[in-house]
Coordinates of C-alpha atoms and ligand atoms in Angstrom, one line a residue:
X1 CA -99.3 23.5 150.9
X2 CA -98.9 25.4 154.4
X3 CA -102.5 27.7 155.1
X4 CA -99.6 30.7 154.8
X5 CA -98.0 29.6 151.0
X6 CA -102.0 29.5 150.4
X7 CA -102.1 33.1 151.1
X8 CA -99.2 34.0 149.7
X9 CA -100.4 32.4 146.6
X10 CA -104.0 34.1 146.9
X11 CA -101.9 37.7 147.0
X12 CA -99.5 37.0 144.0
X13 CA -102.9 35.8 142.1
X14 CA -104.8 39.3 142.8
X15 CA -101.8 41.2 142.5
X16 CA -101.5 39.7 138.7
X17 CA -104.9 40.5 138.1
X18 CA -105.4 44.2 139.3
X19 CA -102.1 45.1 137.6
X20 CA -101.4 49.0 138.0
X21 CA -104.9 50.1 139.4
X22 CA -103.6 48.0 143.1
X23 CA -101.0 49.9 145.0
X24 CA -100.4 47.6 148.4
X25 CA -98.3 50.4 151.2
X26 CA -97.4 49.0 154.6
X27 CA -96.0 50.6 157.4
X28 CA -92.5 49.5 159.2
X29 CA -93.9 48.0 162.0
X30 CA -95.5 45.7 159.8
X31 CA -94.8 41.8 160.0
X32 CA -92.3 40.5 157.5
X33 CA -94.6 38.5 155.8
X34 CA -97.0 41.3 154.9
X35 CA -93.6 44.2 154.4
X36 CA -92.4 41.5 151.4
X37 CA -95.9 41.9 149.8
X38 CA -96.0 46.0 149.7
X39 CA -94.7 48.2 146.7
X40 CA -93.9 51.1 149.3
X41 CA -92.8 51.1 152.8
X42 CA -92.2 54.0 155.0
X43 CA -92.8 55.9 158.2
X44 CA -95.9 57.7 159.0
X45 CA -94.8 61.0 157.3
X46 CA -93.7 59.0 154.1
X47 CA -96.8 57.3 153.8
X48 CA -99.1 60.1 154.0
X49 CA -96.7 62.3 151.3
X50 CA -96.5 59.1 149.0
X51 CA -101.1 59.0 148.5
X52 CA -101.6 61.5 146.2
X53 CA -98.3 60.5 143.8
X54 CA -99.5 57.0 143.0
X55 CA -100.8 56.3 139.7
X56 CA -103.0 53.3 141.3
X57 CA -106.7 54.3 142.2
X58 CA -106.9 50.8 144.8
X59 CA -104.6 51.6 147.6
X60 CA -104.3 49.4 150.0
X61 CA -102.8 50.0 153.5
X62 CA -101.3 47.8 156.0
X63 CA -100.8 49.7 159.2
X64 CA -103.2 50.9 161.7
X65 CA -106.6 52.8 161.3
X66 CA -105.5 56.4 161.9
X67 CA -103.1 55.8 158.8
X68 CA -106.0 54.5 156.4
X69 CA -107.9 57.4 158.0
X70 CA -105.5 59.8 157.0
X71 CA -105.4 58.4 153.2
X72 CA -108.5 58.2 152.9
X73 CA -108.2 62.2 153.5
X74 CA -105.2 62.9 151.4
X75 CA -106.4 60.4 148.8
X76 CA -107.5 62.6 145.4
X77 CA -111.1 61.9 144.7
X78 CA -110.1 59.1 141.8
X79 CA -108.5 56.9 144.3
X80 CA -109.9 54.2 147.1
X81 CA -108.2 53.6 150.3
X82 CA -108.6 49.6 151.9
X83 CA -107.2 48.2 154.9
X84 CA -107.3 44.5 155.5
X85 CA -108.2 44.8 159.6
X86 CA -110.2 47.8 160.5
X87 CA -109.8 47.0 163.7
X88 CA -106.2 47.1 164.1
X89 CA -106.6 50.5 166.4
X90 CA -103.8 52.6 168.3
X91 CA -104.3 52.9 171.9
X92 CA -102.3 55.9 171.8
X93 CA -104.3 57.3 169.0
X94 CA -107.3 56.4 171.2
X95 CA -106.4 58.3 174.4
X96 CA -107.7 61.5 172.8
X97 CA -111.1 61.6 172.0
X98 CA -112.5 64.6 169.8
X99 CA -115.1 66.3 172.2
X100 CA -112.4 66.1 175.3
X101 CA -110.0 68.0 173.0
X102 CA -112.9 70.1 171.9
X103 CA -113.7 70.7 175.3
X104 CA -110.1 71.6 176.3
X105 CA -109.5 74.0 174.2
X106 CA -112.4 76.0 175.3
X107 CA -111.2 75.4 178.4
X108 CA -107.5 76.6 178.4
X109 CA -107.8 78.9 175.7
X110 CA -109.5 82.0 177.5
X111 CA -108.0 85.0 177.0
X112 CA -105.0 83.0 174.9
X113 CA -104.7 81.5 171.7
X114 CA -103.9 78.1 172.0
X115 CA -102.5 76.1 168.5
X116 CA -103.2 72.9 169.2
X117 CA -100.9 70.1 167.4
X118 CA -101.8 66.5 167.1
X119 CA -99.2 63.4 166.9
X120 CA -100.5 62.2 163.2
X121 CA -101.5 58.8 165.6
X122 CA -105.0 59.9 166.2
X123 CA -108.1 59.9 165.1
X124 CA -109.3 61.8 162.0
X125 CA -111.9 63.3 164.6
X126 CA -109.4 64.9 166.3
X127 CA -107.8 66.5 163.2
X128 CA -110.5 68.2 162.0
X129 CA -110.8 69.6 165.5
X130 CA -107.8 70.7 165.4
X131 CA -108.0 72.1 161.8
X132 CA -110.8 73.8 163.1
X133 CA -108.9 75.5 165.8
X134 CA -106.0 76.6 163.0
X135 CA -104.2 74.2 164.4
X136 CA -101.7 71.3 162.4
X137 CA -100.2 67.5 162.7
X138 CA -96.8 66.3 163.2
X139 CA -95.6 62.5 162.8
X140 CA -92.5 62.1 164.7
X141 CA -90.1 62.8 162.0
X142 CA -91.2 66.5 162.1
X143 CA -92.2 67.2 165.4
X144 CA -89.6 69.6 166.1
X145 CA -90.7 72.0 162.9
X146 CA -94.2 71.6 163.5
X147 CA -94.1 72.6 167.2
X148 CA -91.3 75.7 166.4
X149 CA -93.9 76.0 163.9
X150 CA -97.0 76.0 166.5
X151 CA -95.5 78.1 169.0
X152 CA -94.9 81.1 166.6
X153 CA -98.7 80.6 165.9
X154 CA -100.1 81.6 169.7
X155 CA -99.4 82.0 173.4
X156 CA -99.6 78.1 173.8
X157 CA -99.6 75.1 171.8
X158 CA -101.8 72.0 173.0
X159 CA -100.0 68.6 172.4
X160 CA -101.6 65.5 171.8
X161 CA -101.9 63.2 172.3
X162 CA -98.7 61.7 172.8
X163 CA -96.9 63.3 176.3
X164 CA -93.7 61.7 175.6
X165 CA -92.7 63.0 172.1
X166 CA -94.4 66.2 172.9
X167 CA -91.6 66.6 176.0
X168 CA -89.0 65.0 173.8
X169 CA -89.3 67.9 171.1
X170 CA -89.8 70.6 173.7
X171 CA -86.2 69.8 175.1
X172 CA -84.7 70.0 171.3
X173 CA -86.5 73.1 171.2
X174 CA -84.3 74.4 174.5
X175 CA -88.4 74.9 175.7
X176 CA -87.5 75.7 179.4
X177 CA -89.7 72.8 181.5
X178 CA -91.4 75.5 183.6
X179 CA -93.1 76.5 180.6
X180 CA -94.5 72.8 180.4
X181 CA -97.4 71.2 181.7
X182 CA -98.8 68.0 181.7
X183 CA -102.8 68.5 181.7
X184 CA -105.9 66.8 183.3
X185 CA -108.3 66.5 180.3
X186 CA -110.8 65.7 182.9
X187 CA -110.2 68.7 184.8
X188 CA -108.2 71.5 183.2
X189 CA -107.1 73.9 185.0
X190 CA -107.2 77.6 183.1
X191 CA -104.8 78.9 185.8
X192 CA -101.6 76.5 185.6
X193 CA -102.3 76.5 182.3
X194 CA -101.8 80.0 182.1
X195 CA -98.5 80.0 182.7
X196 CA -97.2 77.5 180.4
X197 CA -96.8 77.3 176.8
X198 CA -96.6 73.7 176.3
X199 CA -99.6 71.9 177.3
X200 CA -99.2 68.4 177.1
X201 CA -102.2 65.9 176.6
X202 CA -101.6 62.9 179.2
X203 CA -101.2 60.0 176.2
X204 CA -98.9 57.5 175.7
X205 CA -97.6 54.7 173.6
X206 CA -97.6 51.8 175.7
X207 CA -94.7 49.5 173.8
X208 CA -92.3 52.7 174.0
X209 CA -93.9 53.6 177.5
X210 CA -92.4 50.6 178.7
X211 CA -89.1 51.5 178.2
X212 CA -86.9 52.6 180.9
X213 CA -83.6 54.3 181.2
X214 CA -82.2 51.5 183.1
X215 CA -82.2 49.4 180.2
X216 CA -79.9 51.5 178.4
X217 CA -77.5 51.7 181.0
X218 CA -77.9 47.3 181.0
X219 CA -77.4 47.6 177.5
X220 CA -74.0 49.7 177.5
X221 CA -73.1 47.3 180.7
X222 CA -73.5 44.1 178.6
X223 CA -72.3 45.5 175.4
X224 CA -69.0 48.1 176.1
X225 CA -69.1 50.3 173.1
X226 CA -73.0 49.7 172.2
X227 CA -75.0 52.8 170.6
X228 CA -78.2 53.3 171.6
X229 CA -81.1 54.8 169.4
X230 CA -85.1 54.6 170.5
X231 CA -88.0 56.0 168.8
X232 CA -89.2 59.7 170.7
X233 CA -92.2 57.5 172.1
X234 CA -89.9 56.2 174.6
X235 CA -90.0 58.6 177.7
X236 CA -87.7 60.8 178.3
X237 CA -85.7 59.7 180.4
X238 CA -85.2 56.9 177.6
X239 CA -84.6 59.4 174.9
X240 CA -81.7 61.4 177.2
X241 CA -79.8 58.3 177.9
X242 CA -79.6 57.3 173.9
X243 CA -77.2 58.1 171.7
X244 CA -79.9 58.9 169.0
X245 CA -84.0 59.0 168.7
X246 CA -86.2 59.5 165.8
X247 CA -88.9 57.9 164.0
X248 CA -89.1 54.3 162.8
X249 CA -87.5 55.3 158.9
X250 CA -84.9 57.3 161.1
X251 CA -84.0 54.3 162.8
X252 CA -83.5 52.2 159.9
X253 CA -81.6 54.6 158.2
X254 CA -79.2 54.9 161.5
X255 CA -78.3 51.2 161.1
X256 CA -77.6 51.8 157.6
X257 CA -74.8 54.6 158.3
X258 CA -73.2 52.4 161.2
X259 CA -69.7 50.9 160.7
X260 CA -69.6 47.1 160.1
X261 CA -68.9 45.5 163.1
X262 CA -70.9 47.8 165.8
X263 CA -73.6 46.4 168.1
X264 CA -76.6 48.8 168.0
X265 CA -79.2 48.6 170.3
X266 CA -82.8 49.6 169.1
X267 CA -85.9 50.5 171.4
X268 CA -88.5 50.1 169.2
X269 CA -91.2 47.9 168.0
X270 CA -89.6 44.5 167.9
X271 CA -90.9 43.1 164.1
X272 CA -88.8 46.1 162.7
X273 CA -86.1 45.5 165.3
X274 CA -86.1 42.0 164.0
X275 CA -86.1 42.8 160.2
X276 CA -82.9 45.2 160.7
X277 CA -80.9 42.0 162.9
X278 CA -81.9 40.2 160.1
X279 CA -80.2 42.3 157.2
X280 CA -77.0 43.0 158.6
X281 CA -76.5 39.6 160.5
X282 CA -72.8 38.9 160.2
X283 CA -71.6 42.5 159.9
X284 CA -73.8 44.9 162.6
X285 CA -74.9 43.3 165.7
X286 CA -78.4 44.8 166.0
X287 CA -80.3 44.0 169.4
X288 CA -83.7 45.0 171.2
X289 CA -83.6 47.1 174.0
X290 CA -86.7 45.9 175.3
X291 CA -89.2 43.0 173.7
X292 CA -92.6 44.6 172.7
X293 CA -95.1 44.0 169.7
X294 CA -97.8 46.4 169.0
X295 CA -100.4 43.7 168.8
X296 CA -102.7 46.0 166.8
X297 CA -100.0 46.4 164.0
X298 CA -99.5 42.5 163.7
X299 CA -103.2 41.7 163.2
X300 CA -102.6 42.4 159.5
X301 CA -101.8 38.9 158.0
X302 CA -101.1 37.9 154.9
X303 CA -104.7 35.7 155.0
X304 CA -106.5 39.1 155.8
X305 CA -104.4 40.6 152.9
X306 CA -105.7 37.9 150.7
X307 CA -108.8 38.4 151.5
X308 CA -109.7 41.8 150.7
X309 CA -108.0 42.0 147.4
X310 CA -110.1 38.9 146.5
X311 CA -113.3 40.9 147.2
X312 CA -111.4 44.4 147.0
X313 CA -114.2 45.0 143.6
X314 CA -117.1 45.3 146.2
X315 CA -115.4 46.0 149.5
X316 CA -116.3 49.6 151.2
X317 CA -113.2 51.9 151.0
X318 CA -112.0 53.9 154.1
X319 CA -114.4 56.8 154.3
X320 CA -113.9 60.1 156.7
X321 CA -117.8 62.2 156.4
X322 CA -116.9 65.6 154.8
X323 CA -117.9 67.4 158.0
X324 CA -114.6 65.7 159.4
X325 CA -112.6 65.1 155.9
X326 CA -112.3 69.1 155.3
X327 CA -110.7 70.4 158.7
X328 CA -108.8 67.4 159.1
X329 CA -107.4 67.8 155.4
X330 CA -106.6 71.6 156.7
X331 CA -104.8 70.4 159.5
X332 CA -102.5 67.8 157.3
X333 CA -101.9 70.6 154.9
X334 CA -100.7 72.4 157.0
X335 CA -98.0 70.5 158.3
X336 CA -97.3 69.0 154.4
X337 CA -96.5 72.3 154.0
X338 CA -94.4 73.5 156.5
X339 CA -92.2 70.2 155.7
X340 CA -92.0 70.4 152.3
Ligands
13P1 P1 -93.3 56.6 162.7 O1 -94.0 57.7 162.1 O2 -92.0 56.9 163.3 O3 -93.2 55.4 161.7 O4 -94.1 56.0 163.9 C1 -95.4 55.6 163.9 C2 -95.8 54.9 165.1 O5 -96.9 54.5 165.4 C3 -94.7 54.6 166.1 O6 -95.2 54.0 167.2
SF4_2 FE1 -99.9 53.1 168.3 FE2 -97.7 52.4 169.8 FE3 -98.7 50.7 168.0 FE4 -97.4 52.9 167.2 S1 -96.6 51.2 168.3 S2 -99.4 52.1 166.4 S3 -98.1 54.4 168.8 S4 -99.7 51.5 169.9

């Protein structure tokens, strides 16, 4: 037997003996091999509206930490939230920090009020600062209501900490750019900032930051009659020259509506880009428009999996301190809300 048909074996064994009370949710980006093992799959916004419904008390999520983190806040109080690799971070989520944010908004917010609105990717620090502030959270398949939403709140809304999707929505929204600015955490400057009503936090995705327009013009080159759709990470410059952007249950769901027989290029993560080229081999042609892993997404393994539900009966849940739990909750109710 192969170390991975071990594991797999290990997982079907503690799946048969936890029954109903296990509930096992992985993200898209997850690896194939850990997607075949969950009972729900979804985007961010999916995920987080799906906690709450499930009869299961042991919930177990395969993504990165600011998705357990937010469980473990929307969880009711009957329910634990596990993750087999705490450490699986998100760089992007880790570009804001909660005092800089803190510290920003006093900043900037002088003599304005300032709604600040935080890509769900970050931390659940962050949130309950922004809670605090009466601010909210978008994921990116609602970030256009959540910052029309935001903007009829105050005289600015603060982005973060994504700069791309936060640009991306502003030009759906018709947001003129001179209204825009890209800020200096490190040195915020009250009097630009004045001016503009979208401050944008300086953060970025690095798979989807690598992404440049050229490569959609190679892809249309190489491919006459190719359509193009990236996930609003990409910059954009990126998102202007696709046919199509939205978030990663977006995407699939784009494939899904194609005609047989079209090629489709995808910019985004490449294990879901790989899953799609997989399902409709021999009808849709469906191709990367750039190779990138996010390496924190494929630390998850089925071995790691295995392991926690074997010791899942005395293994900590994912815990957020009240002080942070209750604003950040605010925050997510908010934009639950608003989307509903
Ligand atoms: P989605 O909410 O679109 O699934 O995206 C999450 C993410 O981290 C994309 O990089
Ligand atoms: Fe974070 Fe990018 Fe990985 Fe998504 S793909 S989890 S934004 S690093």
């Amino acid at each position: 037997m192969t170390a991975y048909q071990d594991a797999i074996q290990r997982i079907a064994e503690q799946k048969r003996r936890l029954g109903g009370r296990l509930s096992i949710l992985a993200h898209h980006y997850q690896s194939d091999e850990i997607v075949a093992q969950a009972d729900i799959t979804g985007d961010s916004l999916e995920l987080a509206r799906r906690i709450d419904t499930l009869d299961a008390e042991l919930i177990v999520f395969c993504g990165v930490y600011f998705m357990a983190e937010s469980a473990a806040i929307l969880r009711r109080p009957d329910q634990k939230i596990f993750t087999p690799e705490p450490e699986a971070t998100c760089p992007m989520a880790d570009m804001a920090d909660a005092e800089s944010v803190r510290r920003t908004l006093a900043a900037l917010g002088k003599g304005r009020t300032i709604v600040p609105l935080t890509y769900v990717n970050s931390s659940a620090a962050v949130k309950a600062v922004v809670g605090e502030a009466g601010g909210s959270v978008c994921t990116s398949a609602n970030a256009s209501t959540m910052l029309r939403w935001a903007l009829d709140r105050g005289d600015a809304v603060l982005f973060l900490p994504d700069r791309h999707l936060g640009w991306n929505t502003a030009d759906k929204l018709g947001l003129s750019e001179r209204e825009r600015l890209l800020i200096d955490p490190a040195f915020p400057d009250a009097d630009a900032a004045a001016k503009a009503r979208l401050l944008l936090w300086p953060g970025h995705c690095p798979v989807h930051d690598a992404y440049g327009a050229e490569l959609v013009e190679k892809a249309r080159r190489e491919h006459p009659g190719c359509l193009v759709a990236v996930h609003p990470e990409s910059p954009p410059a990126v998102v202007a020259a696709a046919d199509a952007d939205g978030s990663t249950s977006f995407l699939i769901r784009w494939c899904e509506q194609a005609p047989e027989g079209s090629t489709l290029v995808i910019g985004t993560e490449a294990s879901l880009v790989d899953r799609l080229a997989a399902r409709y081999k021999g009808g849709k042609t469906i191709l990367h428009l750039d190779m990138g892993w996010c390496e924190d997404m494929r630390k998850t393994t089925p071995d790691t999996l295995a392991d926690l539900l074997e010791r899942i009966d005395s293994a900590r849940p994912e815990d957020v301190a009240e002080a942070i739990r209750i604003p950040a909750r605010l925050a997510l109710e908010k934009m639950l809300q608003a989307c509903s």
